[in-house]
Coordinates of C-alpha atoms in Angstrom, one line a residue:
L580 CA 28.2 -1.8 -3.5
S581 CA 29.9 -1.3 -0.8
G582 CA 33.0 -3.1 -1.3
I583 CA 32.2 -5.7 1.8
Q584 CA 31.3 -9.3 0.6
K585 CA 29.7 -10.7 3.4
I586 CA 26.4 -8.7 4.1
G587 CA 23.3 -10.1 6.7
H588 CA 20.0 -8.6 7.5
A589 CA 17.5 -8.9 10.1
G590 CA 15.0 -10.4 9.2
I591 CA 13.7 -9.8 5.1
L592 CA 10.5 -8.3 4.1
D593 CA 7.2 -9.6 1.7
P594 CA 7.5 -8.1 -1.5
F595 CA 4.8 -5.5 -1.9
A596 CA 6.5 -4.0 2.1
T597 CA 8.0 -1.2 2.6
G598 CA 10.1 0.0 5.6
V599 CA 12.2 -0.9 7.9
M600 CA 15.1 -3.9 6.4
V601 CA 18.3 -4.2 8.4
M602 CA 21.4 -4.9 6.5
L603 CA 24.8 -6.7 8.3
I604 CA 27.1 -5.0 6.6
G605 CA 30.8 -7.3 7.1
R606 CA 31.6 -9.7 9.3
P607 CA 31.7 -7.3 12.4
Y608 CA 28.0 -7.6 11.9
T609 CA 26.7 -11.0 9.9
K610 CA 29.1 -13.1 13.3
V611 CA 26.7 -11.5 16.0
S612 CA 22.9 -11.5 13.3
D613 CA 21.2 -14.0 15.7
R614 CA 21.2 -11.0 18.1
F615 CA 19.4 -9.2 15.3
L616 CA 17.0 -11.6 14.6
Q617 CA 15.9 -12.2 17.5
D618 CA 14.2 -8.7 18.0
D619 CA 10.4 -7.5 18.0
K620 CA 8.8 -5.9 15.1
E621 CA 6.3 -3.3 14.5
Y622 CA 4.5 -2.8 11.8
I623 CA 1.5 -0.7 9.9
A624 CA -1.0 -3.1 8.3
T625 CA -4.1 -2.8 5.8
V626 CA -6.4 -5.7 6.0
K627 CA -9.4 -5.6 3.0
L628 CA -12.3 -7.7 4.4
G629 CA -14.4 -9.1 2.2
E630 CA -12.1 -10.7 0.0
G631 CA -9.8 -13.7 1.6
T632 CA -7.4 -15.1 -1.1
D633 CA -4.7 -18.5 -1.0
T634 CA -1.1 -15.9 0.2
Y635 CA -3.1 -14.8 2.7
D636 CA -2.4 -11.1 1.0
C637 CA -2.8 -9.0 -2.4
D638 CA -0.2 -11.4 -4.5
G639 CA -2.7 -14.5 -3.6
S640 CA -5.1 -16.2 -5.7
L641 CA -8.8 -15.4 -4.5
M642 CA -10.2 -17.5 -2.9
H643 CA -13.4 -16.7 -0.5
T644 CA -16.1 -14.0 -0.7
S645 CA -18.6 -12.2 2.0
Q646 CA -21.3 -9.2 1.9
H647 CA -21.2 -9.5 6.1
I648 CA -19.7 -5.2 6.5
P649 CA -18.3 -6.1 10.2
S650 CA -19.5 -2.8 13.3
L651 CA -16.6 -1.6 14.7
K652 CA -17.7 -3.4 18.1
E653 CA -17.4 -6.3 16.0
I654 CA -13.5 -5.7 15.0
E655 CA -13.1 -3.4 18.8
D656 CA -13.8 -6.7 20.1
V657 CA -11.8 -9.5 17.7
V658 CA -8.5 -7.2 17.9
Q659 CA -8.6 -8.0 21.5
E660 CA -7.7 -11.5 20.9
F661 CA -4.7 -10.8 19.4
Q662 CA -3.6 -9.3 22.1
G663 CA -0.2 -10.6 24.8
K664 CA 0.9 -14.2 24.5
I665 CA -1.5 -16.1 21.4
L666 CA -0.5 -19.4 19.6
Q667 CA 0.1 -18.5 15.5
T668 CA -0.5 -21.3 12.8
P669 CA 2.2 -20.2 10.4
P670 CA 0.7 -19.9 6.6
M671 CA 1.4 -21.6 3.6
F672 CA 3.0 -20.4 1.8
S673 CA 5.5 -18.9 4.1
A674 CA 9.2 -20.2 4.0
K675 CA 9.3 -22.0 7.5
K676 CA 10.4 -25.9 6.8
V677 CA 8.1 -28.9 7.4
E678 CA 10.1 -32.3 7.8
G679 CA 13.1 -30.4 5.9
K680 CA 10.7 -29.1 2.6
K681 CA 9.6 -25.8 2.5
L682 CA 6.0 -25.2 2.9
Y683 CA 5.4 -22.8 -0.3
L684 CA 6.8 -25.2 -2.3
L685 CA 4.1 -27.5 -1.2
A686 CA 1.8 -24.8 -1.9
R687 CA 2.4 -24.5 -4.9
K688 CA 1.7 -27.9 -5.9
G689 CA -1.5 -27.7 -3.7
I690 CA -0.6 -30.3 -1.3
E691 CA -1.5 -28.6 2.5
V692 CA 0.2 -30.1 5.6
E693 CA -0.7 -29.7 9.4
R694 CA 1.1 -26.8 10.2
A695 CA 2.2 -26.8 14.2
P696 CA 1.5 -23.8 15.9
V697 CA 3.7 -21.7 17.4
P698 CA 3.8 -18.9 20.5
I699 CA 3.8 -15.2 19.5
T700 CA 3.4 -11.8 21.6
L701 CA 1.7 -9.4 20.7
T702 CA 0.0 -6.3 20.1
T703 CA -2.4 -4.9 17.7
K704 CA -4.1 -1.4 17.6
I705 CA -7.1 0.3 14.8
L706 CA -5.5 2.8 13.4
D707 CA -8.2 3.1 10.6
Y708 CA -11.8 1.7 9.4
S709 CA -13.6 2.2 6.6
Y710 CA -15.4 -0.5 5.1
P711 CA -13.4 -3.2 3.1
E712 CA -9.8 -2.0 4.5
L713 CA -8.8 -2.2 7.9
T714 CA -5.0 -0.3 9.2
I715 CA -3.7 -2.3 12.2
Q716 CA -0.1 -1.5 13.8
V717 CA 1.0 -5.1 15.7
S718 CA 4.5 -4.7 17.8
C719 CA 5.4 -8.6 17.0
S720 CA 7.8 -11.1 18.8
K721 CA 9.6 -12.9 15.9
G722 CA 8.7 -15.4 13.2
T723 CA 5.1 -13.5 13.7
Y724 CA 3.4 -14.0 10.0
I725 CA 1.3 -10.2 9.5
R726 CA -0.3 -12.0 7.1
S727 CA -1.8 -13.8 9.6
I728 CA -3.0 -12.0 11.3
A729 CA -5.4 -10.2 8.7
N730 CA -6.8 -13.4 7.5
D731 CA -7.3 -15.2 11.2
I732 CA -9.0 -11.1 12.3
G733 CA -10.9 -11.9 8.6
E734 CA -11.9 -15.5 9.1
K735 CA -13.4 -14.3 13.5
L736 CA -14.8 -11.7 11.5
G737 CA -16.7 -14.5 9.6
C738 CA -16.2 -12.2 6.6
F739 CA -12.5 -13.3 5.2
G740 CA -9.5 -11.1 5.4
H741 CA -6.5 -10.5 3.6
L742 CA -3.2 -7.8 3.2
I743 CA -2.7 -5.4 1.2
S744 CA -0.7 -2.9 2.3
L745 CA 2.8 -3.9 5.1
K746 CA 5.3 -1.5 6.7
R747 CA 7.5 -2.5 8.7
T748 CA 8.2 0.9 10.7
R749 CA 10.5 -0.6 13.2
S750 CA 13.0 -3.4 14.0
G751 CA 14.4 -3.5 17.5
S752 CA 15.7 -0.3 17.9
F753 CA 15.6 0.9 14.5
H754 CA 13.2 2.8 13.0
L755 CA 12.1 4.5 10.2
K756 CA 14.4 7.6 10.8
D757 CA 17.3 5.4 11.7
C758 CA 16.5 4.5 7.8
I759 CA 18.2 5.5 4.2
D760 CA 16.1 4.9 1.1
A761 CA 17.2 1.8 -1.3
N762 CA 17.9 4.0 -4.1
S763 CA 20.4 5.8 -2.5
L764 CA 23.0 2.3 -2.0
S765 CA 23.7 3.3 -5.9
Q766 CA 24.7 6.8 -5.4
P767 CA 29.0 7.2 -6.3
S768 CA 28.7 9.3 -4.1
F769 CA 27.5 7.7 -0.4
S770 CA 29.3 6.9 2.3
Y771 CA 28.3 4.0 4.8
T772 CA 30.3 4.6 7.5
P773 CA 28.1 6.3 9.5
Y774 CA 25.8 3.4 9.6
L775 CA 28.7 0.4 10.3
R776 CA 29.0 2.3 13.1
K777 CA 26.2 2.1 14.3
S778 CA 26.5 0.8 18.5
L779 CA 25.6 -2.9 19.0

């Protein structure tokens, strides 16, 4: 659509997720993609408690259920564990590689392998809670899996949980207000110039 062959990105979104995805259009931007990939990100996520899935999100198969309804105080205590520097184990259903093999390809075959925990930095805030849905805001370093946070919160609460909604509200210095709707990219009159000139 842009007439430019080299197009990159600064972090993809899961299929059901919405929000900010920074596109790097043209060689001047793709050649510095590493800089954008290092940016921290911010999300608003909704977790459904009481159910756990194999993918840790709503696209997966239901694996566990629980009748336990955690109190707001329980949730507040658990969310405190998702602050600052922590270690996060990547989910099996992810593009991360172990010994050269993508984890999701192994997971689809029913194979689970050991995954080394990865250090991440995050700030987690509770925005709303009405069982079974818990909405949180997460500001995090690159490589953070919000699906894993949803799953881990559920496990720590003793009731399971999985991600049912995810919106990326910021990627580095780019906020939702900086974005254009993907549908407008097909409009003949759309001009890329203002976005190509976005300051590095």
